[in-house]
Coordinates of C-alpha atoms and ligand atoms in Angstrom, one line a residue:
X1 CA 50.0 -17.2 34.0
X2 CA 45.9 -16.5 33.7
X3 CA 45.7 -17.7 30.2
X4 CA 45.7 -21.4 28.2
X5 CA 48.9 -21.9 27.7
X6 CA 49.1 -24.8 30.7
X7 CA 45.9 -26.2 28.9
X8 CA 46.9 -29.7 26.9
X9 CA 44.5 -32.1 24.9
X10 CA 41.6 -29.7 25.4
X11 CA 38.3 -30.1 23.1
X12 CA 40.1 -27.8 20.8
X13 CA 36.8 -25.8 20.5
X14 CA 38.6 -22.4 19.3
X15 CA 36.7 -20.0 21.4
X16 CA 39.8 -18.6 23.0
X17 CA 41.0 -17.8 19.8
X18 CA 38.0 -16.1 19.0
X19 CA 37.8 -13.7 22.0
X20 CA 41.6 -13.0 22.5
X21 CA 41.9 -9.2 22.0
X22 CA 45.5 -9.4 21.2
X23 CA 44.6 -12.3 18.5
X24 CA 47.4 -14.4 19.8
X25 CA 46.2 -17.8 20.0
X26 CA 46.2 -20.2 17.2
X27 CA 44.4 -23.4 16.3
X28 CA 46.3 -26.1 14.7
X29 CA 46.4 -29.9 14.6
X30 CA 48.5 -31.2 16.9
X31 CA 50.6 -34.5 16.3
X32 CA 47.5 -37.2 17.7
X33 CA 45.6 -35.4 15.0
X34 CA 43.4 -33.0 17.2
X35 CA 42.4 -29.4 17.3
X36 CA 44.6 -27.5 20.1
X37 CA 45.7 -23.7 21.1
X38 CA 49.1 -22.3 21.2
X39 CA 49.6 -19.0 22.4
X40 CA 51.8 -17.6 19.1
X41 CA 53.5 -14.4 20.9
X42 CA 53.4 -15.0 24.8
X43 CA 55.3 -11.5 25.4
X44 CA 52.1 -9.9 23.8
X45 CA 49.5 -11.7 26.1
X46 CA 48.2 -8.8 28.8
X47 CA 47.2 -11.9 31.3
X48 CA 43.7 -10.4 30.6
X49 CA 42.1 -14.3 31.4
X50 CA 39.2 -14.1 29.1
X51 CA 40.6 -16.8 27.2
X52 CA 40.3 -19.1 30.2
X53 CA 36.8 -17.4 31.3
X54 CA 35.6 -18.9 27.8
X55 CA 37.0 -22.3 28.4
X56 CA 34.7 -24.9 28.9
X57 CA 37.5 -27.5 29.6
X58 CA 39.3 -26.0 32.3
X59 CA 35.6 -26.0 34.5
X60 CA 34.2 -29.1 35.7
X61 CA 30.9 -27.8 35.3
X62 CA 28.6 -27.5 32.0
X63 CA 27.5 -24.1 32.0
X64 CA 24.0 -23.6 32.5
X65 CA 21.2 -22.7 29.8
X66 CA 18.2 -22.3 31.8
X67 CA 17.9 -24.0 35.2
X68 CA 14.5 -23.4 35.9
X69 CA 13.0 -25.0 32.7
X70 CA 11.7 -28.4 32.7
X71 CA 13.4 -30.7 29.7
X72 CA 11.4 -31.8 27.1
X73 CA 12.0 -34.4 24.8
X74 CA 10.4 -35.2 21.2
X75 CA 11.2 -37.6 17.8
X76 CA 10.7 -35.6 14.9
X77 CA 11.7 -35.5 10.7
X78 CA 11.8 -33.2 8.3
X79 CA 8.3 -33.0 5.9
X80 CA 10.5 -32.2 3.1
X81 CA 11.6 -35.7 1.5
X82 CA 14.6 -34.9 -0.1
X83 CA 16.3 -33.0 3.2
X84 CA 14.5 -36.1 5.0
X85 CA 16.7 -38.6 3.0
X86 CA 19.6 -37.0 2.8
X87 CA 20.5 -35.5 6.7
X88 CA 22.0 -38.0 9.1
X89 CA 18.6 -38.8 11.0
X90 CA 15.4 -37.0 10.6
X91 CA 16.9 -33.2 9.0
X92 CA 15.5 -31.4 12.4
X93 CA 19.4 -29.7 12.2
X94 CA 18.4 -28.4 8.9
X95 CA 15.3 -27.5 9.5
X96 CA 15.7 -25.3 12.8
X97 CA 18.3 -23.5 10.4
X98 CA 16.3 -23.1 7.5
X99 CA 13.6 -21.7 9.6
X100 CA 16.0 -19.2 11.4
X101 CA 17.8 -18.1 8.1
X102 CA 14.6 -17.4 6.9
X103 CA 13.7 -15.2 10.0
X104 CA 16.9 -12.9 9.9
X105 CA 19.9 -15.4 11.8
X106 CA 22.8 -16.2 10.2
X107 CA 23.7 -20.1 10.7
X108 CA 26.9 -21.3 11.9
X109 CA 27.3 -25.1 10.4
X110 CA 30.1 -27.6 9.7
X111 CA 31.1 -28.0 5.8
X112 CA 33.6 -30.3 4.4
X113 CA 36.5 -28.2 3.0
X114 CA 37.7 -30.4 -0.1
X115 CA 40.5 -28.2 -0.9
X116 CA 42.1 -28.5 2.6
X117 CA 40.3 -32.1 3.5
X118 CA 38.9 -30.8 7.0
X119 CA 35.5 -30.2 8.3
X120 CA 35.1 -26.4 9.4
X121 CA 32.6 -24.0 10.8
X122 CA 31.3 -21.7 8.4
X123 CA 28.8 -18.9 8.3
X124 CA 25.6 -19.1 6.0
X125 CA 23.5 -16.4 5.6
X126 CA 21.1 -18.0 2.9
X127 CA 19.4 -20.9 3.1
X128 CA 21.4 -22.4 -0.5
X129 CA 24.6 -21.4 1.5
X130 CA 23.5 -23.4 4.7
X131 CA 22.9 -26.9 2.7
X132 CA 26.6 -28.1 2.9
X133 CA 26.0 -28.2 6.5
X134 CA 23.9 -31.2 5.9
X135 CA 25.1 -34.5 7.3
X136 CA 27.4 -35.4 10.2
X137 CA 31.0 -35.0 9.7
X138 CA 32.6 -37.5 11.8
X139 CA 36.3 -35.6 12.1
X140 CA 36.9 -32.9 14.4
X141 CA 35.8 -29.5 12.9
X142 CA 38.0 -26.4 12.8
X143 CA 36.1 -23.6 14.0
X144 CA 38.0 -20.3 14.1
X145 CA 37.1 -18.8 10.4
X146 CA 33.3 -19.3 11.2
X147 CA 33.2 -18.3 14.9
X148 CA 35.5 -15.2 14.0
X149 CA 32.2 -14.0 12.3
X150 CA 30.3 -13.4 15.6
X151 CA 29.2 -10.3 17.0
X152 CA 27.0 -8.7 19.4
X153 CA 24.2 -6.6 16.7
X154 CA 23.3 -9.9 14.5
X155 CA 21.3 -12.6 15.2
X156 CA 23.0 -16.2 15.1
X157 CA 22.5 -19.9 15.5
X158 CA 25.5 -21.8 16.3
X159 CA 25.8 -25.8 15.8
X160 CA 28.6 -27.8 17.1
X161 CA 29.7 -30.7 19.4
X162 CA 28.6 -30.2 22.9
X163 CA 31.9 -29.5 24.0
X164 CA 32.0 -26.2 21.1
X165 CA 28.4 -25.0 22.4
X166 CA 29.4 -25.2 26.1
X167 CA 32.2 -22.6 25.5
X168 CA 30.1 -20.7 23.2
X169 CA 27.5 -20.2 25.5
X170 CA 30.3 -19.0 27.9
X171 CA 31.3 -16.5 25.2
X172 CA 27.9 -15.2 24.5
X173 CA 27.6 -14.7 28.5
X174 CA 30.5 -12.9 28.4
X175 CA 29.9 -10.8 25.5
X176 CA 26.3 -10.0 27.3
X177 CA 24.5 -11.0 23.8
X178 CA 22.5 -14.5 24.5
X179 CA 19.3 -13.2 23.5
X180 CA 20.8 -12.6 20.2
X181 CA 21.6 -16.3 19.9
X182 CA 20.1 -20.1 19.4
X183 CA 22.7 -22.9 20.6
X184 CA 22.2 -26.7 19.0
X185 CA 24.4 -29.3 20.0
X186 CA 23.6 -33.4 19.7
X187 CA 24.5 -36.6 21.2
X188 CA 28.1 -36.8 20.8
X189 CA 29.6 -40.5 20.8
X190 CA 33.4 -38.3 20.2
X191 CA 35.1 -37.2 17.4
X192 CA 38.3 -39.5 15.8
X193 CA 41.5 -38.4 15.0
X194 CA 42.4 -36.6 11.8
X195 CA 45.4 -39.0 11.4
X196 CA 42.4 -41.6 10.8
X197 CA 40.9 -39.6 8.1
X198 CA 44.2 -38.8 6.3
X199 CA 44.7 -42.4 6.5
X200 CA 41.5 -43.4 5.4
X201 CA 41.8 -40.8 2.1
X202 CA 45.3 -42.5 1.1
X203 CA 43.4 -45.8 1.4
X204 CA 40.7 -44.8 -0.8
X205 CA 42.5 -42.7 -3.2
X206 CA 42.2 -44.2 -6.7
X207 CA 38.5 -42.8 -6.1
X208 CA 39.1 -40.0 -3.0
X209 CA 41.5 -37.7 -5.4
X210 CA 38.6 -37.4 -8.1
X211 CA 35.9 -37.2 -5.4
X212 CA 34.2 -33.8 -4.9
X213 CA 31.5 -34.4 -2.6
X214 CA 32.1 -36.6 0.4
X215 CA 29.3 -37.9 3.0
X216 CA 29.5 -40.1 5.9
X217 CA 26.1 -41.3 6.1
X218 CA 24.0 -43.1 3.1
X219 CA 20.1 -44.6 3.6
X220 CA 20.2 -46.2 0.6
X221 CA 20.1 -49.9 2.6
X222 CA 17.9 -47.9 5.6
X223 CA 18.8 -45.8 8.2
X224 CA 19.9 -48.3 10.8
X225 CA 22.3 -49.0 8.2
X226 CA 23.7 -45.8 7.3
X227 CA 27.3 -45.7 8.6
X228 CA 28.7 -45.6 5.1
X229 CA 31.3 -43.1 3.5
X230 CA 30.7 -42.3 0.1
X231 CA 32.5 -40.1 -2.3
X232 CA 31.2 -38.5 -5.4
X233 CA 32.6 -37.4 -8.9
X234 CA 33.5 -33.7 -8.9
X235 CA 30.8 -32.7 -11.0
X236 CA 28.1 -33.0 -8.2
X237 CA 28.3 -29.7 -6.0
X238 CA 25.8 -30.5 -3.5
X239 CA 24.7 -33.8 -1.4
X240 CA 21.0 -32.9 -2.4
X241 CA 21.7 -34.0 -6.2
X242 CA 21.1 -37.3 -7.0
X243 CA 24.1 -39.7 -8.0
X244 CA 25.9 -42.6 -8.1
X245 CA 28.8 -42.5 -5.6
X246 CA 32.3 -43.6 -7.3
X247 CA 33.3 -45.1 -3.4
X248 CA 30.8 -46.5 -1.2
X249 CA 32.1 -48.3 1.8
X250 CA 29.7 -49.3 4.8
X251 CA 30.3 -50.5 8.6
X252 CA 28.1 -53.5 8.0
X253 CA 30.8 -54.6 5.7
X254 CA 33.6 -54.0 7.5
X255 CA 34.4 -50.4 6.7
X256 CA 37.7 -49.5 8.5
X257 CA 37.1 -45.9 9.4
X258 CA 34.0 -46.9 10.7
X259 CA 35.3 -49.7 12.4
X260 CA 37.8 -47.8 14.5
X261 CA 35.8 -44.7 15.2
X262 CA 32.8 -46.4 16.6
X263 CA 35.1 -48.8 18.2
X264 CA 36.0 -46.0 20.2
X265 CA 39.8 -46.9 19.0
X266 CA 41.6 -43.4 18.5
X267 CA 38.6 -40.4 19.8
X268 CA 40.3 -37.5 21.5
X269 CA 41.8 -37.6 24.9
X270 CA 38.9 -35.5 26.2
X271 CA 36.3 -37.8 24.8
X272 CA 37.6 -40.3 27.3
X273 CA 38.7 -38.5 30.1
X274 CA 37.0 -35.0 30.0
X275 CA 33.3 -35.2 28.4
X276 CA 30.8 -34.0 30.7
X277 CA 28.0 -33.8 28.2
X278 CA 26.3 -37.5 28.0
X279 CA 22.9 -38.1 28.0
X280 CA 21.1 -34.9 28.9
X281 CA 24.1 -32.4 30.2
X282 CA 24.4 -29.8 28.0
X283 CA 24.3 -25.6 27.2
X284 CA 22.6 -25.7 24.3
X285 CA 18.8 -24.8 23.7
X286 CA 18.2 -28.0 21.8
X287 CA 20.4 -31.3 21.6
X288 CA 19.2 -33.3 18.3
X289 CA 20.7 -36.8 17.4
X290 CA 19.5 -40.2 16.0
X291 CA 16.6 -41.6 17.9
X292 CA 18.3 -45.0 18.5
X293 CA 16.8 -47.2 21.1
X294 CA 13.6 -49.4 20.6
X295 CA 10.6 -47.0 19.9
X296 CA 11.5 -46.4 16.2
X297 CA 13.5 -49.4 15.7
X298 CA 11.4 -50.4 12.7
X299 CA 11.6 -47.2 11.0
X300 CA 14.1 -47.0 7.9
X301 CA 13.8 -43.3 6.9
X302 CA 15.4 -41.8 10.2
X303 CA 14.0 -40.0 13.0
X304 CA 15.8 -37.4 15.1
X305 CA 15.9 -36.9 19.0
X306 CA 15.2 -33.7 20.0
X307 CA 15.9 -32.3 23.7
X308 CA 14.9 -29.0 24.0
X309 CA 16.7 -27.5 27.2
X310 CA 15.2 -23.6 27.1
X311 CA 11.8 -21.5 26.8
X312 CA 13.7 -20.4 23.4
X313 CA 14.4 -23.9 22.4
X314 CA 10.7 -25.0 23.0
X315 CA 8.9 -21.7 21.0
X316 CA 11.4 -22.3 17.9
X317 CA 10.1 -26.3 17.9
X318 CA 6.3 -25.0 18.0
X319 CA 7.7 -22.7 15.2
X320 CA 8.4 -25.5 13.4
X321 CA 5.2 -27.7 13.2
X322 CA 4.6 -26.5 9.6
X323 CA 7.5 -28.1 8.2
X324 CA 8.4 -31.0 10.3
X325 CA 6.8 -33.9 12.7
X326 CA 7.1 -33.6 16.3
X327 CA 6.0 -36.6 18.6
X328 CA 6.2 -35.7 22.4
X329 CA 8.1 -38.6 24.2
X330 CA 9.8 -38.9 27.8
X331 CA 13.4 -37.5 27.6
X332 CA 14.7 -40.9 29.0
X333 CA 13.5 -42.6 25.8
X334 CA 15.0 -40.1 23.5
X335 CA 18.3 -40.8 25.3
X336 CA 17.6 -44.4 25.3
X337 CA 20.2 -45.5 22.5
X338 CA 22.9 -43.2 23.4
X339 CA 26.2 -43.6 25.5
X340 CA 25.6 -42.8 29.2
X341 CA 29.3 -42.9 30.1
X342 CA 32.8 -42.2 27.9
X343 CA 34.2 -45.0 26.9
X344 CA 37.5 -45.9 28.8
X345 CA 40.4 -46.8 26.1
X346 CA 42.7 -49.6 26.5
X347 CA 45.9 -47.7 27.3
X348 CA 48.3 -50.5 25.2
X349 CA 45.9 -51.0 22.1
X350 CA 45.3 -46.8 22.3
X351 CA 49.0 -45.9 22.1
X352 CA 49.8 -48.8 19.7
X353 CA 47.3 -47.5 17.3
X354 CA 48.3 -43.9 17.7
X355 CA 51.7 -44.7 16.9
X356 CA 50.7 -46.6 14.0
X357 CA 48.5 -43.9 12.5
X358 CA 51.4 -41.5 12.3
X359 CA 53.8 -44.0 10.8
X360 CA 53.9 -44.9 7.3
X361 CA 51.7 -48.0 7.4
X362 CA 48.5 -48.5 5.7
X363 CA 45.3 -48.1 6.6
X364 CA 44.4 -52.3 6.4
X365 CA 48.3 -52.7 7.5
X366 CA 47.4 -50.9 10.7
X367 CA 43.5 -52.3 11.4
X368 CA 45.4 -55.9 11.1
X369 CA 48.0 -54.8 13.6
X370 CA 45.6 -53.4 16.3
X371 CA 43.3 -56.5 15.8
X372 CA 46.4 -58.5 16.7
X373 CA 47.5 -56.6 19.6
X374 CA 43.8 -56.2 21.0
X375 CA 43.6 -60.2 20.7
X376 CA 46.9 -60.2 22.6
X377 CA 45.6 -57.6 25.4
X378 CA 42.5 -59.4 26.0
X379 CA 43.9 -63.4 25.7
X380 CA 45.0 -63.4 29.7
X381 CA 41.3 -61.8 30.3
X382 CA 39.4 -64.7 28.3
X383 CA 41.4 -67.1 29.9
X384 CA 40.5 -65.8 33.5
X385 CA 36.9 -65.8 32.3
X386 CA 36.7 -69.3 30.9
X387 CA 38.5 -70.5 33.9
X388 CA 36.1 -68.8 36.2
X389 CA 33.3 -70.5 34.3
Ligands
FAD1 C1 31.4 -36.2 15.7 C2 30.0 -36.5 16.0 C3 29.5 -37.8 16.7 C4 27.9 -37.8 17.1 N1 27.5 -38.6 17.7 C5 26.3 -38.9 18.0 C6 25.8 -40.1 19.2 O1 26.7 -40.3 19.8 N2 24.5 -39.9 19.1 C7 23.6 -39.6 18.3 O2 22.4 -39.6 18.5 N3 24.3 -38.7 17.4 C8 25.1 -38.3 17.2 N4 25.8 -37.4 16.1 C9 24.5 -36.6 15.6 C10 24.2 -37.6 14.2 O3 25.3 -37.7 13.5 C11 23.2 -36.4 13.5 O4 24.0 -35.1 13.4 C12 21.9 -36.0 14.1 O5 21.3 -37.2 14.3 C13 21.2 -35.1 13.7 O6 20.9 -35.2 12.4 P1 20.3 -34.3 11.3 O7 19.5 -35.4 10.4 O8 19.2 -33.5 11.9 O9 21.1 -33.5 10.4 P2 22.1 -33.1 10.0 O10 22.1 -32.9 8.7 O11 22.8 -34.5 10.3 O12 22.8 -32.4 11.0 C14 24.3 -32.2 11.2 C15 24.3 -30.9 12.2 O13 25.9 -31.2 12.9 C16 26.7 -30.1 12.6 N5 27.7 -31.0 12.5 C17 28.4 -31.9 11.2 N6 29.7 -32.5 11.4 C18 30.2 -31.8 12.7 C19 31.4 -32.0 13.3 N7 32.2 -32.8 13.0 N8 31.6 -30.7 14.7 C20 30.6 -30.1 14.9 N9 29.4 -30.2 14.2 C21 29.4 -30.6 13.1 C22 26.1 -30.2 11.5 O14 26.5 -28.2 11.3 C23 24.6 -29.9 11.2 O15 24.0 -29.0 12.3 C24 27.0 -37.1 16.0 C25 27.6 -35.8 15.1 C26 28.8 -36.0 14.8 C27 29.3 -34.7 14.2
SF4_2 S1 45.0 -13.6 28.7 FE1 44.2 -12.4 27.2 S2 45.7 -11.4 26.0 FE2 46.1 -13.5 26.7 S3 46.0 -15.2 25.6 FE3 44.3 -15.0 27.0 S4 42.7 -13.5 25.6 FE4 44.7 -13.5 24.8
SF4_3 S1 32.6 -36.6 23.1 FE1 32.4 -35.2 24.8 S2 34.5 -34.0 24.8 FE2 34.5 -35.5 22.6 S3 33.8 -34.1 21.2 FE3 31.7 -35.1 22.3 S4 31.4 -33.5 23.5 FE4 33.5 -32.9 22.7

């Protein structure tokens, strides 16, 4: 059939559901903890093929943004100290959104919904409403409610993972309204399973049950040591308010969520096998990220990497000069500290962990079991290496 029913383990970007004229595609979490589409009423499908037209997963190429443009790179940060200190790197993502909202755009960012315990795209019409998008949420995001608010007459700023943005570029081309849109993605490590996040919430339940705002980055110990899950009491309503967290766990002190996420142990299958967006491969107007690498290795406040792919992106960056600092760098330097290839999962460890994340075991039990399996898998390789030496 000329629809997405044969597609498995895709990006879960939700753009097929947004475009379907019969409204019969739903996006739900699958048993591995990733969003995936299902056609609910197959007999209502007219085989129009629109869902496949906008599907970035079903095409091996990245949708073009502006082929004639020569990419430009920058390091940048916000001059608003509060924004700079609370955003993941330099706060450039927020500043672009703020500027565009002030100039008549609606902004689609990602917030954490504490009632449903999920990350979700939502549409902000004021700068105040855009504040919950501050900070990366390192879990898959449910896009449908936010994306359903897009129309052909208003102007929109859309943020997301590179795969979400690739499908979005196809969507706005299909609807012939590209001029009304600014698309922003980021250098993307991948997204971990929601089963890991569920286990983490159970593991920290003494604190997480009473928590309101949750954040995934914190610069108290500096930007380079900012891989921190922190949870705040319910009376704090915004990340911008100063407060002491009721839960605080960082990677440098063996945080279990980050250990598995950044150890590439349970990313989406598409992040291992089907990611075509590393380095400067993008459909966006602008790509942001953390400016890792040597250039800012002594900076502790945070610097955003910025790659500009279109004329529209370039004029936007020049208009932002009043609120932000931008320093030009070659694109190779901007992308220096980024992953150049998708990680390869160890099949035995991946399957083992996937099974454990669905079981009743606690997160510490899962991690210690995974460590043993990892040792067992690598033991023969280590012996061979030693013998060779
Ligand atoms: C899953 C994930 C993986 C990432 N991997 C890398 C990486 O490998 N290298 C790197 O340099 N940077 C990566 N980033 C980006 C990085 O964490 C920062 O977002 C970036 O440095 C920009 O920071 P900022 O200070 O401008 O703003 P921030 O305030 O951090 O901006 C965050 C932006 O990301 C959007 N966003 C947040 N969570 C999600 C989500 N779950 N899905 C889609 N969009 C989301 C928000 O709407 C907002 O626009 C990743 C982000 C995510 C969410
Ligand atoms: S082919 Fe058309 S009607 Fe059928 S699921 Fe896809 S978009 Fe909907
Ligand atoms: S790593 Fe690639 S496939 Fe995975 S979420 Fe990021 S852009 Fe999408």
